[in-house]
Amino acid sequence: MIDEIRVRDLALIHEADLSLSTGLTVLTGETGAGKTALLSALKLLIGERADAAMVREGEPFALVEGRFYRTGDDAEGLVVQRRVGADGRSRVKIDGALGSVRELANVVAPMVDLCGQHEHQRLLDPQTHVAMVDAWAGAAISGALADYRAALADARAAARELARVEDAARTEGARLEDARFTCERIDEVDPQAGELEDLEERLPRAEHAEALARCAYEAIEALSGEEGALNPLNGAIVELERMGRVDEKLNQFADSLSSAAIVLEDVSSDLRRYQMDVEFDPEELARAQERHAALRGIMRQFGPTMLDVFRRRDEACELLALVSDGEARVRAAREALDRAEDRLARSARELRHRRNEAAPRFCREVGRQMGRLEMGRAELVWEARELPRERWTEEGPDSCELLYRGAPGLTARPLRRIASGGELSRVMLAATVVLGEADGVDTLVFDEVDAGVGGATARSLAAVLADLARTHQVIVVTHVAQVAVVAQEHYVVRKDEGDRPETRLLQVAGDARVREVARMLSGDEGEASIAHARELLAEAGTR
């Protein structure tokens, strides 16, 4: 729902503020006053294309701001800003943060439906007709549609699997030979997970075993051999302890050297165990080196890593298995596809049945509303044509469209071929009333829905719009007094002529509203027109 709109320097508008009713708001004014500019402002807020020509002449940019509330949302609402520069560049802010036009289209546009006479309306696109019927029917169709879509997804997946196994079964020549060579070459080496890493950790020790053992032996001799460090160290400790009886300070040195001697003895013992553990087996070393070379060889051939080697082997062996067992796999895949297609066919029949049952009832309800709008015996007709299986879509197995028949006995025609824009707008209005809250749109904007309407039809149109305003926020640009008087909010668009023409937006009530309704009735504010205007407002109860 739109709470308010603020417009600055757009077309002929210098400054305009619009606070909207939750029900029906009307915009009136003489032709050429600038009502279209207000609709252009709304289009900018819902993400439609901007044009530098929209900027008021002599100004650097146009600015449109709006506050929107989602249905059932008690928060502060969504604040949107669209700025269009004289250079044509557009800038967007959503709740104060930089945004994009695409975000406007995704976030704001779904809340507003523009139903202008020359707009690209939902009703003109046959692809939206199914969605309208489905939304109106609700649970009667939603379950069947979900089943159909799930079955369609399964059938597509089964078709892809069949194509894959058939392609694999047909694989011949170089690709098959390459797969066979890959499996045989890798299986010949038979690499194990973690084997290469283990070898690369052990090999350096095995290759330098003699040098490692010799180094340990020489270190042991230096520490605890006959001419090693421990013998003179122990002698020094004994002498220091002997003289410590004379000077206690020498005992402290003896204690420090005793700790060092213990450390050297431990290191000597550890080195001796290390020396004994070092094994030098030329044959085992040769086998490890040969194994390492083999693993590195297949890694260079099928790598760059050992994980890539394992992956290449799995892919190649799977391809060989598919080819060797191709007939059985193809047969199983075909059977799976047949089962999926059977389920899809059943789901399609059920969906078709439910739609063809609900759609005529929807058309009858729309027809009743069209009758209220003085459209005679005009009606909507549901046409569903079964599509070939390969053309089935997520929306269903049929090509569906709402057709328009102006009177019994006439040929039903596509809605997009209706000549009268006003007539099309009233069909749209009737359908929207029937959809009610099911259409998922909060705000409906009608431009020239009253084109060519007068007399009793105008009263009927006003009554239908008032009914629609009970479930939606409705904004109507109108020239018809009977529509204007039923609105909760009434704005007049006026153009001030001068050196620099300017469009102004005025909210009217009381006597000002009476005068505007009188002008709409007869083009003047004479006593008779004023009296008639007061009478209409009194009947509507909105003065």
PDB file of N, CA and C in Angstrom, residues 92-176:
ATOM      1  N   VAL A  92      18.893   5.319  -7.145  1.00  0.00           N
ATOM      2  CA  VAL A  92      17.838   4.713  -6.339  1.00  0.00           C
ATOM      3  C   VAL A  92      18.316   4.569  -4.900  1.00  0.00           C
ATOM      4  N   LYS A  93      17.440   4.867  -3.960  1.00  0.00           N
ATOM      5  CA  LYS A  93      17.680   4.569  -2.549  1.00  0.00           C
ATOM      6  C   LYS A  93      16.461   3.839  -1.991  1.00  0.00           C
ATOM      7  N   ILE A  94      16.746   2.792  -1.224  1.00  0.00           N
ATOM      8  CA  ILE A  94      15.688   2.028  -0.578  1.00  0.00           C
ATOM      9  C   ILE A  94      15.985   2.015   0.912  1.00  0.00           C
ATOM     10  N   ASP A  95      15.095   2.626   1.692  1.00  0.00           N
ATOM     11  CA  ASP A  95      15.320   2.781   3.140  1.00  0.00           C
ATOM     12  C   ASP A  95      16.675   3.424   3.425  1.00  0.00           C
ATOM     13  N   GLY A  96      17.037   4.404   2.632  1.00  0.00           N
ATOM     14  CA  GLY A  96      18.259   5.162   2.852  1.00  0.00           C
ATOM     15  C   GLY A  96      19.516   4.547   2.278  1.00  0.00           C
ATOM     16  N   ALA A  97      19.441   3.291   1.852  1.00  0.00           N
ATOM     17  CA  ALA A  97      20.615   2.615   1.296  1.00  0.00           C
ATOM     18  C   ALA A  97      20.557   2.648  -0.227  1.00  0.00           C
ATOM     19  N   LEU A  98      21.733   2.709  -0.851  1.00  0.00           N
ATOM     20  CA  LEU A  98      21.777   2.701  -2.310  1.00  0.00           C
ATOM     21  C   LEU A  98      21.160   1.422  -2.850  1.00  0.00           C
ATOM     22  N   GLY A  99      20.393   1.557  -3.894  1.00  0.00           N
ATOM     23  CA  GLY A  99      19.755   0.400  -4.509  1.00  0.00           C
ATOM     24  C   GLY A  99      19.824   0.487  -6.016  1.00  0.00           C
ATOM     25  N   SER A 100      19.077  -0.395  -6.666  1.00  0.00           N
ATOM     26  CA  SER A 100      19.058  -0.434  -8.123  1.00  0.00           C
ATOM     27  C   SER A 100      17.622  -0.422  -8.623  1.00  0.00           C
ATOM     28  N   VAL A 101      17.477  -0.098  -9.904  1.00  0.00           N
ATOM     29  CA  VAL A 101      16.147  -0.114 -10.516  1.00  0.00           C
ATOM     30  C   VAL A 101      15.578  -1.519 -10.476  1.00  0.00           C
ATOM     31  N   ARG A 102      16.444  -2.517 -10.633  1.00  0.00           N
ATOM     32  CA  ARG A 102      15.969  -3.904 -10.569  1.00  0.00           C
ATOM     33  C   ARG A 102      15.373  -4.225  -9.196  1.00  0.00           C
ATOM     34  N   GLU A 103      16.001  -3.697  -8.149  1.00  0.00           N
ATOM     35  CA  GLU A 103      15.463  -3.928  -6.806  1.00  0.00           C
ATOM     36  C   GLU A 103      14.083  -3.293  -6.657  1.00  0.00           C
ATOM     37  N   LEU A 104      13.900  -2.109  -7.224  1.00  0.00           N
ATOM     38  CA  LEU A 104      12.571  -1.486  -7.194  1.00  0.00           C
ATOM     39  C   LEU A 104      11.548  -2.391  -7.872  1.00  0.00           C
ATOM     40  N   ALA A 105      11.937  -2.910  -9.027  1.00  0.00           N
ATOM     41  CA  ALA A 105      11.021  -3.779  -9.767  1.00  0.00           C
ATOM     42  C   ALA A 105      10.702  -5.044  -8.977  1.00  0.00           C
ATOM     43  N   ASN A 106      11.677  -5.548  -8.225  1.00  0.00           N
ATOM     44  CA  ASN A 106      11.462  -6.785  -7.467  1.00  0.00           C
ATOM     45  C   ASN A 106      10.716  -6.550  -6.163  1.00  0.00           C
ATOM     46  N   VAL A 107      10.992  -5.408  -5.512  1.00  0.00           N
ATOM     47  CA  VAL A 107      10.450  -5.179  -4.173  1.00  0.00           C
ATOM     48  C   VAL A 107       9.143  -4.398  -4.204  1.00  0.00           C
ATOM     49  N   VAL A 108       9.096  -3.327  -4.992  1.00  0.00           N
ATOM     50  CA  VAL A 108       7.943  -2.424  -4.958  1.00  0.00           C
ATOM     51  C   VAL A 108       6.893  -2.782  -6.002  1.00  0.00           C
ATOM     52  N   ALA A 109       7.339  -3.088  -7.212  1.00  0.00           N
ATOM     53  CA  ALA A 109       6.379  -3.320  -8.308  1.00  0.00           C
ATOM     54  C   ALA A 109       5.329  -4.375  -7.986  1.00  0.00           C
ATOM     55  N   PRO A 110       5.657  -5.482  -7.285  1.00  0.00           N
ATOM     56  CA  PRO A 110       4.611  -6.467  -6.994  1.00  0.00           C
ATOM     57  C   PRO A 110       3.481  -5.944  -6.118  1.00  0.00           C
ATOM     58  N   MET A 111       3.692  -4.810  -5.447  1.00  0.00           N
ATOM     59  CA  MET A 111       2.648  -4.266  -4.580  1.00  0.00           C
ATOM     60  C   MET A 111       1.678  -3.362  -5.340  1.00  0.00           C
ATOM     61  N   VAL A 112       2.038  -2.978  -6.565  1.00  0.00           N
ATOM     62  CA  VAL A 112       1.246  -1.996  -7.309  1.00  0.00           C
ATOM     63  C   VAL A 112       0.933  -2.539  -8.695  1.00  0.00           C
ATOM     64  N   ASP A 113      -0.324  -2.389  -9.103  1.00  0.00           N
ATOM     65  CA  ASP A 113      -0.712  -2.786 -10.455  1.00  0.00           C
ATOM     66  C   ASP A 113      -1.250  -1.558 -11.174  1.00  0.00           C
ATOM     67  N   LEU A 114      -0.534  -1.152 -12.225  1.00  0.00           N
ATOM     68  CA  LEU A 114      -0.974  -0.022 -13.043  1.00  0.00           C
ATOM     69  C   LEU A 114      -1.934  -0.521 -14.105  1.00  0.00           C
ATOM     70  N   CYS A 115      -3.136  -0.001 -14.080  1.00  0.00           N
ATOM     71  CA  CYS A 115      -4.171  -0.475 -15.001  1.00  0.00           C
ATOM     72  C   CYS A 115      -4.570   0.642 -15.961  1.00  0.00           C
ATOM     73  N   GLY A 116      -3.557   1.308 -16.486  1.00  0.00           N
ATOM     74  CA  GLY A 116      -3.834   2.407 -17.402  1.00  0.00           C
ATOM     75  C   GLY A 116      -4.338   1.920 -18.740  1.00  0.00           C
ATOM     76  N   GLN A 117      -5.037   2.764 -19.431  1.00  0.00           N
ATOM     77  CA  GLN A 117      -5.630   2.396 -20.713  1.00  0.00           C
ATOM     78  C   GLN A 117      -4.568   1.948 -21.703  1.00  0.00           C
ATOM     79  N   HIS A 118      -3.396   2.552 -21.637  1.00  0.00           N
ATOM     80  CA  HIS A 118      -2.360   2.225 -22.609  1.00  0.00           C
ATOM     81  C   HIS A 118      -1.194   1.461 -21.970  1.00  0.00           C
ATOM     82  N   GLU A 119      -1.401   0.955 -20.746  1.00  0.00           N
ATOM     83  CA  GLU A 119      -0.340   0.215 -20.066  1.00  0.00           C
ATOM     84  C   GLU A 119      -0.281  -1.222 -20.571  1.00  0.00           C
ATOM     85  N   HIS A 120       0.874  -1.839 -20.333  1.00  0.00           N
ATOM     86  CA  HIS A 120       1.032  -3.260 -20.622  1.00  0.00           C
ATOM     87  C   HIS A 120       0.378  -4.022 -19.473  1.00  0.00           C
ATOM     88  N   GLN A 121      -0.878  -4.317 -19.592  1.00  0.00           N
ATOM     89  CA  GLN A 121      -1.659  -4.857 -18.492  1.00  0.00           C
ATOM     90  C   GLN A 121      -1.547  -6.370 -18.420  1.00  0.00           C
ATOM     91  N   ARG A 122      -1.782  -6.871 -17.218  1.00  0.00           N
ATOM     92  CA  ARG A 122      -1.803  -8.325 -17.030  1.00  0.00           C
ATOM     93  C   ARG A 122      -2.823  -8.973 -17.950  1.00  0.00           C
ATOM     94  N   LEU A 123      -3.932  -8.279 -18.130  1.00  0.00           N
ATOM     95  CA  LEU A 123      -5.025  -8.868 -18.888  1.00  0.00           C
ATOM     96  C   LEU A 123      -4.673  -9.053 -20.363  1.00  0.00           C
ATOM     97  N   LEU A 124      -3.699  -8.280 -20.863  1.00  0.00           N
ATOM     98  CA  LEU A 124      -3.339  -8.387 -22.274  1.00  0.00           C
ATOM     99  C   LEU A 124      -2.377  -9.535 -22.543  1.00  0.00           C
ATOM    100  N   ASP A 125      -1.807 -10.098 -21.510  1.00  0.00           N
ATOM    101  CA  ASP A 125      -0.831 -11.167 -21.665  1.00  0.00           C
ATOM    102  C   ASP A 125      -1.491 -12.505 -21.352  1.00  0.00           C
ATOM    103  N   PRO A 126      -1.715 -13.347 -22.372  1.00  0.00           N
ATOM    104  CA  PRO A 126      -2.391 -14.630 -22.117  1.00  0.00           C
ATOM    105  C   PRO A 126      -1.670 -15.492 -21.084  1.00  0.00           C
ATOM    106  N   GLN A 127      -0.378 -15.315 -20.940  1.00  0.00           N
ATOM    107  CA  GLN A 127       0.362 -16.140 -19.982  1.00  0.00           C
ATOM    108  C   GLN A 127      -0.052 -15.846 -18.544  1.00  0.00           C
ATOM    109  N   THR A 128      -0.651 -14.675 -18.297  1.00  0.00           N
ATOM    110  CA  THR A 128      -1.079 -14.342 -16.935  1.00  0.00           C
ATOM    111  C   THR A 128      -2.492 -14.819 -16.634  1.00  0.00           C
ATOM    112  N   HIS A 129      -3.232 -15.230 -17.667  1.00  0.00           N
ATOM    113  CA  HIS A 129      -4.624 -15.612 -17.448  1.00  0.00           C
ATOM    114  C   HIS A 129      -4.726 -16.853 -16.563  1.00  0.00           C
ATOM    115  N   VAL A 130      -3.824 -17.811 -16.778  1.00  0.00           N
ATOM    116  CA  VAL A 130      -3.825 -19.016 -15.950  1.00  0.00           C
ATOM    117  C   VAL A 130      -3.562 -18.652 -14.498  1.00  0.00           C
ATOM    118  N   ALA A 131      -2.613 -17.745 -14.269  1.00  0.00           N
ATOM    119  CA  ALA A 131      -2.288 -17.343 -12.900  1.00  0.00           C
ATOM    120  C   ALA A 131      -3.485 -16.685 -12.224  1.00  0.00           C
ATOM    121  N   MET A 132      -4.272 -15.913 -12.980  1.00  0.00           N
ATOM    122  CA  MET A 132      -5.453 -15.276 -12.411  1.00  0.00           C
ATOM    123  C   MET A 132      -6.481 -16.315 -11.979  1.00  0.00           C
ATOM    124  N   VAL A 133      -6.733 -17.286 -12.844  1.00  0.00           N
ATOM    125  CA  VAL A 133      -7.706 -18.332 -12.512  1.00  0.00           C
ATOM    126  C   VAL A 133      -7.212 -19.164 -11.330  1.00  0.00           C
ATOM    127  N   ASP A 134      -5.917 -19.497 -11.342  1.00  0.00           N
ATOM    128  CA  ASP A 134      -5.356 -20.290 -10.242  1.00  0.00           C
ATOM    129  C   ASP A 134      -5.460 -19.550  -8.917  1.00  0.00           C
ATOM    130  N   ALA A 135      -5.159 -18.244  -8.943  1.00  0.00           N
ATOM    131  CA  ALA A 135      -5.233 -17.456  -7.710  1.00  0.00           C
ATOM    132  C   ALA A 135      -6.664 -17.402  -7.195  1.00  0.00           C
ATOM    133  N   TRP A 136      -7.617 -17.261  -8.100  1.00  0.00           N
ATOM    134  CA  TRP A 136      -9.022 -17.193  -7.689  1.00  0.00           C
ATOM    135  C   TRP A 136      -9.491 -18.537  -7.134  1.00  0.00           C
ATOM    136  N   ALA A 137      -9.092 -19.629  -7.765  1.00  0.00           N
ATOM    137  CA  ALA A 137      -9.540 -20.956  -7.334  1.00  0.00           C
ATOM    138  C   ALA A 137      -8.865 -21.393  -6.039  1.00  0.00           C
ATOM    139  N   GLY A 138      -7.668 -20.898  -5.775  1.00  0.00           N
ATOM    140  CA  GLY A 138      -6.986 -21.210  -4.521  1.00  0.00           C
ATOM    141  C   GLY A 138      -6.614 -22.673  -4.395  1.00  0.00           C
ATOM    142  N   ALA A 139      -6.955 -23.271  -3.241  1.00  0.00           N
ATOM    143  CA  ALA A 139      -6.544 -24.640  -2.924  1.00  0.00           C
ATOM    144  C   ALA A 139      -7.100 -25.661  -3.917  1.00  0.00           C
ATOM    145  N   ALA A 140      -8.189 -25.334  -4.580  1.00  0.00           N
ATOM    146  CA  ALA A 140      -8.777 -26.277  -5.535  1.00  0.00           C
ATOM    147  C   ALA A 140      -7.816 -26.596  -6.672  1.00  0.00           C
ATOM    148  N   ILE A 141      -6.887 -25.685  -6.949  1.00  0.00           N
ATOM    149  CA  ILE A 141      -5.929 -25.888  -8.038  1.00  0.00           C
ATOM    150  C   ILE A 141      -4.493 -25.980  -7.531  1.00  0.00           C
ATOM    151  N   SER A 142      -4.165 -25.280  -6.447  1.00  0.00           N
ATOM    152  CA  SER A 142      -2.763 -25.195  -6.012  1.00  0.00           C
ATOM    153  C   SER A 142      -2.154 -26.569  -5.748  1.00  0.00           C
ATOM    154  N   GLY A 143      -2.918 -27.487  -5.134  1.00  0.00           N
ATOM    155  CA  GLY A 143      -2.391 -28.826  -4.871  1.00  0.00           C
ATOM    156  C   GLY A 143      -2.114 -29.597  -6.150  1.00  0.00           C
ATOM    157  N   ALA A 144      -3.056 -29.529  -7.081  1.00  0.00           N
ATOM    158  CA  ALA A 144      -2.887 -30.229  -8.359  1.00  0.00           C
ATOM    159  C   ALA A 144      -1.719 -29.635  -9.146  1.00  0.00           C
ATOM    160  N   LEU A 145      -1.546 -28.311  -9.071  1.00  0.00           N
ATOM    161  CA  LEU A 145      -0.441 -27.662  -9.778  1.00  0.00           C
ATOM    162  C   LEU A 145       0.897 -28.082  -9.180  1.00  0.00           C
ATOM    163  N   ALA A 146       0.969 -28.180  -7.860  1.00  0.00           N
ATOM    164  CA  ALA A 146       2.214 -28.611  -7.206  1.00  0.00           C
ATOM    165  C   ALA A 146       2.563 -30.044  -7.607  1.00  0.00           C
ATOM    166  N   ASP A 147       1.564 -30.922  -7.644  1.00  0.00           N
ATOM    167  CA  ASP A 147       1.799 -32.313  -8.061  1.00  0.00           C
ATOM    168  C   ASP A 147       2.290 -32.362  -9.504  1.00  0.00           C
ATOM    169  N   TYR A 148       1.667 -31.571 -10.365  1.00  0.00           N
ATOM    170  CA  TYR A 148       2.062 -31.552 -11.773  1.00  0.00           C
ATOM    171  C   TYR A 148       3.497 -31.073 -11.933  1.00  0.00           C
ATOM    172  N   ARG A 149       3.865 -30.016 -11.222  1.00  0.00           N
ATOM    173  CA  ARG A 149       5.226 -29.488 -11.348  1.00  0.00           C
ATOM    174  C   ARG A 149       6.262 -30.473 -10.830  1.00  0.00           C
ATOM    175  N   ALA A 150       5.934 -31.158  -9.736  1.00  0.00           N
ATOM    176  CA  ALA A 150       6.863 -32.167  -9.220  1.00  0.00           C
ATOM    177  C   ALA A 150       7.022 -33.307 -10.217  1.00  0.00           C
ATOM    178  N   ALA A 151       5.903 -33.736 -10.810  1.00  0.00           N
ATOM    179  CA  ALA A 151       5.969 -34.816 -11.800  1.00  0.00           C
ATOM    180  C   ALA A 151       6.731 -34.374 -13.045  1.00  0.00           C
ATOM    181  N   LEU A 152       6.555 -33.121 -13.456  1.00  0.00           N
ATOM    182  CA  LEU A 152       7.274 -32.605 -14.621  1.00  0.00           C
ATOM    183  C   LEU A 152       8.775 -32.571 -14.351  1.00  0.00           C
ATOM    184  N   ALA A 153       9.154 -32.156 -13.152  1.00  0.00           N
ATOM    185  CA  ALA A 153      10.580 -32.121 -12.790  1.00  0.00           C
ATOM    186  C   ALA A 153      11.164 -33.533 -12.804  1.00  0.00           C
ATOM    187  N   ASP A 154      10.420 -34.510 -12.271  1.00  0.00           N
ATOM    188  CA  ASP A 154      10.906 -35.895 -12.261  1.00  0.00           C
ATOM    189  C   ASP A 154      11.042 -36.436 -13.686  1.00  0.00           C
ATOM    190  N   ALA A 155      10.083 -36.116 -14.540  1.00  0.00           N
ATOM    191  CA  ALA A 155      10.137 -36.593 -15.918  1.00  0.00           C
ATOM    192  C   ALA A 155      11.324 -35.988 -16.663  1.00  0.00           C
ATOM    193  N   ARG A 156      11.578 -34.727 -16.430  1.00  0.00           N
ATOM    194  CA  ARG A 156      12.730 -34.089 -17.073  1.00  0.00           C
ATOM    195  C   ARG A 156      14.035 -34.702 -16.590  1.00  0.00           C
ATOM    196  N   ALA A 157      14.116 -34.981 -15.292  1.00  0.00           N
ATOM    197  CA  ALA A 157      15.324 -35.610 -14.742  1.00  0.00           C
ATOM    198  C   ALA A 157      15.514 -37.011 -15.323  1.00  0.00           C
ATOM    199  N   ALA A 158      14.418 -37.752 -15.458  1.00  0.00           N
ATOM    200  CA  ALA A 158      14.507 -39.108 -16.031  1.00  0.00           C
ATOM    201  C   ALA A 158      14.924 -39.047 -17.492  1.00  0.00           C
ATOM    202  N   ALA A 159      14.452 -38.050 -18.215  1.00  0.00           N
ATOM    203  CA  ALA A 159      14.842 -37.900 -19.621  1.00  0.00           C
ATOM    204  C   ALA A 159      16.328 -37.580 -19.743  1.00  0.00           C
ATOM    205  N   ARG A 160      16.821 -36.728 -18.846  1.00  0.00           N
ATOM    206  CA  ARG A 160      18.250 -36.406 -18.878  1.00  0.00           C
ATOM    207  C   ARG A 160      19.097 -37.642 -18.567  1.00  0.00           C
ATOM    208  N   GLU A 161      18.657 -38.463 -17.619  1.00  0.00           N
ATOM    209  CA  GLU A 161      19.408 -39.675 -17.270  1.00  0.00           C
ATOM    210  C   GLU A 161      19.416 -40.665 -18.432  1.00  0.00           C
ATOM    211  N   LEU A 162      18.282 -40.812 -19.106  1.00  0.00           N
ATOM    212  CA  LEU A 162      18.233 -41.706 -20.260  1.00  0.00           C
ATOM    213  C   LEU A 162      19.184 -41.217 -21.349  1.00  0.00           C
ATOM    214  N   ALA A 163      19.194 -39.917 -21.609  1.00  0.00           N
ATOM    215  CA  ALA A 163      20.098 -39.369 -22.622  1.00  0.00           C
ATOM    216  C   ALA A 163      21.555 -39.623 -22.236  1.00  0.00           C
ATOM    217  N   ARG A 164      21.850 -39.536 -20.947  1.00  0.00           N
ATOM    218  CA  ARG A 164      23.228 -39.753 -20.502  1.00  0.00           C
ATOM    219  C   ARG A 164      23.673 -41.195 -20.723  1.00  0.00           C
ATOM    220  N   VAL A 165      22.837 -42.155 -20.318  1.00  0.00           N
ATOM    221  CA  VAL A 165      23.251 -43.556 -20.455  1.00  0.00           C
ATOM    222  C   VAL A 165      23.252 -43.977 -21.918  1.00  0.00           C
ATOM    223  N   GLU A 166      22.345 -43.413 -22.720  1.00  0.00           N
ATOM    224  CA  GLU A 166      22.357 -43.733 -24.147  1.00  0.00           C
ATOM    225  C   GLU A 166      23.620 -43.185 -24.805  1.00  0.00           C
ATOM    226  N   ASP A 167      24.006 -41.987 -24.433  1.00  0.00           N
ATOM    227  CA  ASP A 167      25.226 -41.402 -24.972  1.00  0.00           C
ATOM    228  C   ASP A 167      26.450 -42.235 -24.568  1.00  0.00           C
ATOM    229  N   ALA A 168      26.450 -42.665 -23.300  1.00  0.00           N
ATOM    230  CA  ALA A 168      27.576 -43.485 -22.833  1.00  0.00           C
ATOM    231  C   ALA A 168      27.606 -44.825 -23.554  1.00  0.00           C
ATOM    232  N   ALA A 169      26.432 -45.408 -23.782  1.00  0.00           N
ATOM    233  CA  ALA A 169      26.379 -46.700 -24.460  1.00  0.00           C
ATOM    234  C   ALA A 169      26.852 -46.610 -25.902  1.00  0.00           C
ATOM    235  N   ARG A 170      26.700 -45.433 -26.495  1.00  0.00           N
ATOM    236  CA  ARG A 170      27.128 -45.239 -27.883  1.00  0.00           C
ATOM    237  C   ARG A 170      28.600 -44.845 -27.993  1.00  0.00           C
ATOM    238  N   THR A 171      29.242 -44.621 -26.865  1.00  0.00           N
ATOM    239  CA  THR A 171      30.624 -44.146 -26.875  1.00  0.00           C
ATOM    240  C   THR A 171      31.538 -45.180 -27.517  1.00  0.00           C
ATOM    241  N   GLU A 172      32.304 -44.767 -28.472  1.00  0.00           N
ATOM    242  CA  GLU A 172      33.218 -45.665 -29.187  1.00  0.00           C
ATOM    243  C   GLU A 172      34.521 -44.945 -29.484  1.00  0.00           C
ATOM    244  N   GLY A 173      35.429 -45.683 -30.138  1.00  0.00           N
ATOM    245  CA  GLY A 173      36.635 -45.072 -30.675  1.00  0.00           C
ATOM    246  C   GLY A 173      37.583 -44.555 -29.615  1.00  0.00           C
ATOM    247  N   ALA A 174      38.142 -43.382 -29.912  1.00  0.00           N
ATOM    248  CA  ALA A 174      39.236 -42.841 -29.107  1.00  0.00           C
ATOM    249  C   ALA A 174      38.817 -42.602 -27.665  1.00  0.00           C
ATOM    250  N   ARG A 175      37.588 -42.112 -27.447  1.00  0.00           N
ATOM    251  CA  ARG A 175      37.143 -41.820 -26.086  1.00  0.00           C
ATOM    252  C   ARG A 175      37.098 -43.090 -25.240  1.00  0.00           C
ATOM    253  N   LEU A 176      36.584 -44.153 -25.829  1.00  0.00           N
ATOM    254  CA  LEU A 176      36.494 -45.416 -25.096  1.00  0.00           C
ATOM    255  C   LEU A 176      37.879 -45.993 -24.848  1.00  0.00           C
TER     256      LEU A 176
END
